[in-house]
């Protein structure tokens, strides 16, 4: 598995994955998702006919009724891990057991539309150089949630975070470059993007094998960005299609300050791997500066407004806790 800095790899080209028949293997990694997994699996079982598909649930040692709930849905293969090794490692376990030419990674708190898988496949086949395809997230009321893809982490995006510009001008192409850009009104819209969310990501098996999959050093958050950036280095152009619709609740396995620590551990790892070598230390400093700014601002103003702009679920207390835990996340995931 990759563990060092990004290196240029031979250009990847889509071809039949040896030993894997045409079809889709859905891989769902669970951890305490008893309430979510049933609707997720039932929706996956209602995909358009004519698509050979298997569904694999990898449970990360949940101590609730997640496994029992998953086993009630016919046709589901359940793999129980003895310890919670994280999302990326769980995906690797599922991919190892998968037989399809395509791997669809799906979060347990998602509900996909019946034609979503076909839409992903159509996009992938129309653009054979992509290798990675995502869809369009929606809220429970059907309104679009733009977080199915992200901009590329960069020294400029880190500087905008450190200066508070991404909070003052959220969604700005220039000052908040990692934020996803709004979808147009065209229901058939497709676009190339830097990072496809791992919550709803179709990957060609050959590309997965070529890159070694998600790097398991990422426990949670950042593995999808790392994978997409490594894929881009081989010539891939990850894409999203608006026709593949997925309702995504998001973040139920981690919340509040704990989620922010995980999130920023992933961010620090991406900086250390994908920024130019001479800018990596500065990149970590920019992350620290942005967190300190938000922690200080929330204490001075007594409000969480700035924090909410940066992360909808972050409050002032969370930013202060994240700053206090900086020695825990600033080095990134070890590996």
JSON list of C-alpha atoms in Angstrom, two decimals, residues 65-152:
[
{"chain": "A", "resi": 65, "resn": "UNK", "atom": "CA", "xyz": [-27.25, -4.51, 16.25]},
{"chain": "A", "resi": 66, "resn": "UNK", "atom": "CA", "xyz": [-25.66, -3.48, 12.95]},
{"chain": "A", "resi": 67, "resn": "UNK", "atom": "CA", "xyz": [-24.61, -6.97, 11.88]},
{"chain": "A", "resi": 68, "resn": "UNK", "atom": "CA", "xyz": [-27.97, -8.50, 12.79]},
{"chain": "A", "resi": 69, "resn": "UNK", "atom": "CA", "xyz": [-29.78, -5.77, 10.85]},
{"chain": "A", "resi": 70, "resn": "UNK", "atom": "CA", "xyz": [-27.57, -6.33, 7.80]},
{"chain": "A", "resi": 71, "resn": "UNK", "atom": "CA", "xyz": [-28.18, -10.07, 7.85]},
{"chain": "A", "resi": 72, "resn": "UNK", "atom": "CA", "xyz": [-31.95, -9.54, 7.62]},
{"chain": "A", "resi": 73, "resn": "UNK", "atom": "CA", "xyz": [-31.57, -8.22, 4.05]},
{"chain": "A", "resi": 74, "resn": "UNK", "atom": "CA", "xyz": [-31.44, -11.18, 1.68]},
{"chain": "A", "resi": 75, "resn": "UNK", "atom": "CA", "xyz": [-28.44, -11.51, -0.61]},
{"chain": "A", "resi": 76, "resn": "UNK", "atom": "CA", "xyz": [-26.09, -9.48, 1.57]},
{"chain": "A", "resi": 77, "resn": "UNK", "atom": "CA", "xyz": [-22.65, -10.89, 2.30]},
{"chain": "A", "resi": 78, "resn": "UNK", "atom": "CA", "xyz": [-21.54, -9.80, 5.77]},
{"chain": "A", "resi": 79, "resn": "UNK", "atom": "CA", "xyz": [-17.91, -9.82, 6.87]},
{"chain": "A", "resi": 80, "resn": "UNK", "atom": "CA", "xyz": [-17.28, -9.20, 10.56]},
{"chain": "A", "resi": 81, "resn": "UNK", "atom": "CA", "xyz": [-13.92, -7.70, 11.50]},
{"chain": "A", "resi": 82, "resn": "UNK", "atom": "CA", "xyz": [-12.68, -8.30, 15.01]},
{"chain": "A", "resi": 83, "resn": "UNK", "atom": "CA", "xyz": [-11.47, -4.73, 15.53]},
{"chain": "A", "resi": 84, "resn": "UNK", "atom": "CA", "xyz": [-12.28, -1.30, 14.15]},
{"chain": "A", "resi": 85, "resn": "UNK", "atom": "CA", "xyz": [-9.37, -0.67, 11.82]},
{"chain": "A", "resi": 86, "resn": "UNK", "atom": "CA", "xyz": [-10.99, 2.29, 10.10]},
{"chain": "A", "resi": 87, "resn": "UNK", "atom": "CA", "xyz": [-12.84, 3.01, 6.89]},
{"chain": "A", "resi": 88, "resn": "UNK", "atom": "CA", "xyz": [-9.99, 2.49, 4.42]},
{"chain": "A", "resi": 89, "resn": "UNK", "atom": "CA", "xyz": [-9.01, -0.87, 5.91]},
{"chain": "A", "resi": 90, "resn": "UNK", "atom": "CA", "xyz": [-12.64, -1.95, 5.90]},
{"chain": "A", "resi": 91, "resn": "UNK", "atom": "CA", "xyz": [-12.93, -1.04, 2.22]},
{"chain": "A", "resi": 92, "resn": "UNK", "atom": "CA", "xyz": [-9.80, -3.08, 1.49]},
{"chain": "A", "resi": 93, "resn": "UNK", "atom": "CA", "xyz": [-11.37, -6.09, 3.20]},
{"chain": "A", "resi": 94, "resn": "UNK", "atom": "CA", "xyz": [-14.52, -5.70, 1.13]},
{"chain": "A", "resi": 95, "resn": "UNK", "atom": "CA", "xyz": [-12.61, -5.22, -2.12]},
{"chain": "A", "resi": 96, "resn": "UNK", "atom": "CA", "xyz": [-10.59, -8.36, -1.46]},
{"chain": "A", "resi": 97, "resn": "UNK", "atom": "CA", "xyz": [-13.81, -10.36, -1.21]},
{"chain": "A", "resi": 98, "resn": "UNK", "atom": "CA", "xyz": [-15.44, -8.65, -4.21]},
{"chain": "A", "resi": 99, "resn": "UNK", "atom": "CA", "xyz": [-15.79, -10.34, -7.59]},
{"chain": "A", "resi": 100, "resn": "UNK", "atom": "CA", "xyz": [-17.01, -7.47, -9.79]},
{"chain": "A", "resi": 101, "resn": "UNK", "atom": "CA", "xyz": [-15.15, -5.47, -12.39]},
{"chain": "A", "resi": 102, "resn": "UNK", "atom": "CA", "xyz": [-16.44, -2.31, -10.70]},
{"chain": "A", "resi": 103, "resn": "UNK", "atom": "CA", "xyz": [-16.30, -1.47, -7.00]},
{"chain": "A", "resi": 104, "resn": "UNK", "atom": "CA", "xyz": [-18.96, 0.86, -5.60]},
{"chain": "A", "resi": 105, "resn": "UNK", "atom": "CA", "xyz": [-18.06, 2.21, -2.17]},
{"chain": "A", "resi": 106, "resn": "UNK", "atom": "CA", "xyz": [-21.16, 3.33, -0.36]},
{"chain": "A", "resi": 107, "resn": "UNK", "atom": "CA", "xyz": [-21.63, 4.74, 3.13]},
{"chain": "A", "resi": 108, "resn": "UNK", "atom": "CA", "xyz": [-24.22, 3.01, 5.31]},
{"chain": "A", "resi": 109, "resn": "UNK", "atom": "CA", "xyz": [-26.08, 6.30, 5.88]},
{"chain": "A", "resi": 110, "resn": "UNK", "atom": "CA", "xyz": [-26.86, 6.65, 2.17]},
{"chain": "A", "resi": 111, "resn": "UNK", "atom": "CA", "xyz": [-29.94, 5.73, 0.14]},
{"chain": "A", "resi": 112, "resn": "UNK", "atom": "CA", "xyz": [-29.33, 5.54, -3.62]},
{"chain": "A", "resi": 113, "resn": "UNK", "atom": "CA", "xyz": [-31.93, 6.10, -6.32]},
{"chain": "A", "resi": 114, "resn": "UNK", "atom": "CA", "xyz": [-32.94, 3.03, -8.38]},
{"chain": "A", "resi": 115, "resn": "UNK", "atom": "CA", "xyz": [-31.10, 4.24, -11.49]},
{"chain": "A", "resi": 116, "resn": "UNK", "atom": "CA", "xyz": [-28.01, 5.58, -9.67]},
{"chain": "A", "resi": 117, "resn": "UNK", "atom": "CA", "xyz": [-25.73, 2.62, -10.36]},
{"chain": "A", "resi": 118, "resn": "UNK", "atom": "CA", "xyz": [-26.63, 2.57, -14.05]},
{"chain": "A", "resi": 119, "resn": "UNK", "atom": "CA", "xyz": [-25.95, 6.32, -14.26]},
{"chain": "A", "resi": 120, "resn": "UNK", "atom": "CA", "xyz": [-22.50, 5.83, -12.70]},
{"chain": "A", "resi": 121, "resn": "UNK", "atom": "CA", "xyz": [-21.70, 3.02, -15.12]},
{"chain": "A", "resi": 122, "resn": "UNK", "atom": "CA", "xyz": [-22.92, 4.99, -18.13]},
{"chain": "A", "resi": 123, "resn": "UNK", "atom": "CA", "xyz": [-20.69, 7.92, -17.18]},
{"chain": "A", "resi": 124, "resn": "UNK", "atom": "CA", "xyz": [-17.69, 5.65, -16.65]},
{"chain": "A", "resi": 125, "resn": "UNK", "atom": "CA", "xyz": [-18.15, 3.92, -19.99]},
{"chain": "A", "resi": 126, "resn": "UNK", "atom": "CA", "xyz": [-18.64, 7.17, -21.87]},
{"chain": "A", "resi": 127, "resn": "UNK", "atom": "CA", "xyz": [-15.42, 8.50, -20.34]},
{"chain": "A", "resi": 128, "resn": "UNK", "atom": "CA", "xyz": [-13.11, 5.46, -20.23]},
{"chain": "A", "resi": 129, "resn": "UNK", "atom": "CA", "xyz": [-10.18, 7.47, -18.88]},
{"chain": "A", "resi": 130, "resn": "UNK", "atom": "CA", "xyz": [-11.91, 8.42, -15.67]},
{"chain": "A", "resi": 131, "resn": "UNK", "atom": "CA", "xyz": [-11.73, 5.26, -13.55]},
{"chain": "A", "resi": 132, "resn": "UNK", "atom": "CA", "xyz": [-13.54, 7.03, -10.67]},
{"chain": "A", "resi": 133, "resn": "UNK", "atom": "CA", "xyz": [-17.12, 8.31, -10.82]},
{"chain": "A", "resi": 134, "resn": "UNK", "atom": "CA", "xyz": [-19.33, 9.88, -8.17]},
{"chain": "A", "resi": 135, "resn": "UNK", "atom": "CA", "xyz": [-22.85, 11.20, -8.17]},
{"chain": "A", "resi": 136, "resn": "UNK", "atom": "CA", "xyz": [-25.01, 13.96, -6.75]},
{"chain": "A", "resi": 137, "resn": "UNK", "atom": "CA", "xyz": [-25.95, 14.01, -3.08]},
{"chain": "A", "resi": 138, "resn": "UNK", "atom": "CA", "xyz": [-29.37, 15.23, -2.04]},
{"chain": "A", "resi": 139, "resn": "UNK", "atom": "CA", "xyz": [-30.95, 16.05, 1.31]},
{"chain": "A", "resi": 140, "resn": "UNK", "atom": "CA", "xyz": [-34.03, 14.26, 2.61]},
{"chain": "A", "resi": 141, "resn": "UNK", "atom": "CA", "xyz": [-36.24, 16.94, 1.03]},
{"chain": "A", "resi": 142, "resn": "UNK", "atom": "CA", "xyz": [-34.67, 16.35, -2.38]},
{"chain": "A", "resi": 143, "resn": "UNK", "atom": "CA", "xyz": [-32.60, 19.54, -2.48]},
{"chain": "A", "resi": 144, "resn": "UNK", "atom": "CA", "xyz": [-29.04, 19.18, -3.71]},
{"chain": "A", "resi": 145, "resn": "UNK", "atom": "CA", "xyz": [-26.22, 18.69, -1.22]},
{"chain": "A", "resi": 146, "resn": "UNK", "atom": "CA", "xyz": [-23.00, 19.69, -3.06]},
{"chain": "A", "resi": 147, "resn": "UNK", "atom": "CA", "xyz": [-20.65, 17.62, -0.90]},
{"chain": "A", "resi": 148, "resn": "UNK", "atom": "CA", "xyz": [-20.31, 14.64, -3.25]},
{"chain": "A", "resi": 149, "resn": "UNK", "atom": "CA", "xyz": [-17.04, 16.11, -4.54]},
{"chain": "A", "resi": 150, "resn": "UNK", "atom": "CA", "xyz": [-14.34, 18.56, -3.41]},
{"chain": "A", "resi": 151, "resn": "UNK", "atom": "CA", "xyz": [-11.63, 20.81, -4.74]},
{"chain": "A", "resi": 152, "resn": "UNK", "atom": "CA", "xyz": [-7.98, 19.86, -4.55]}
]
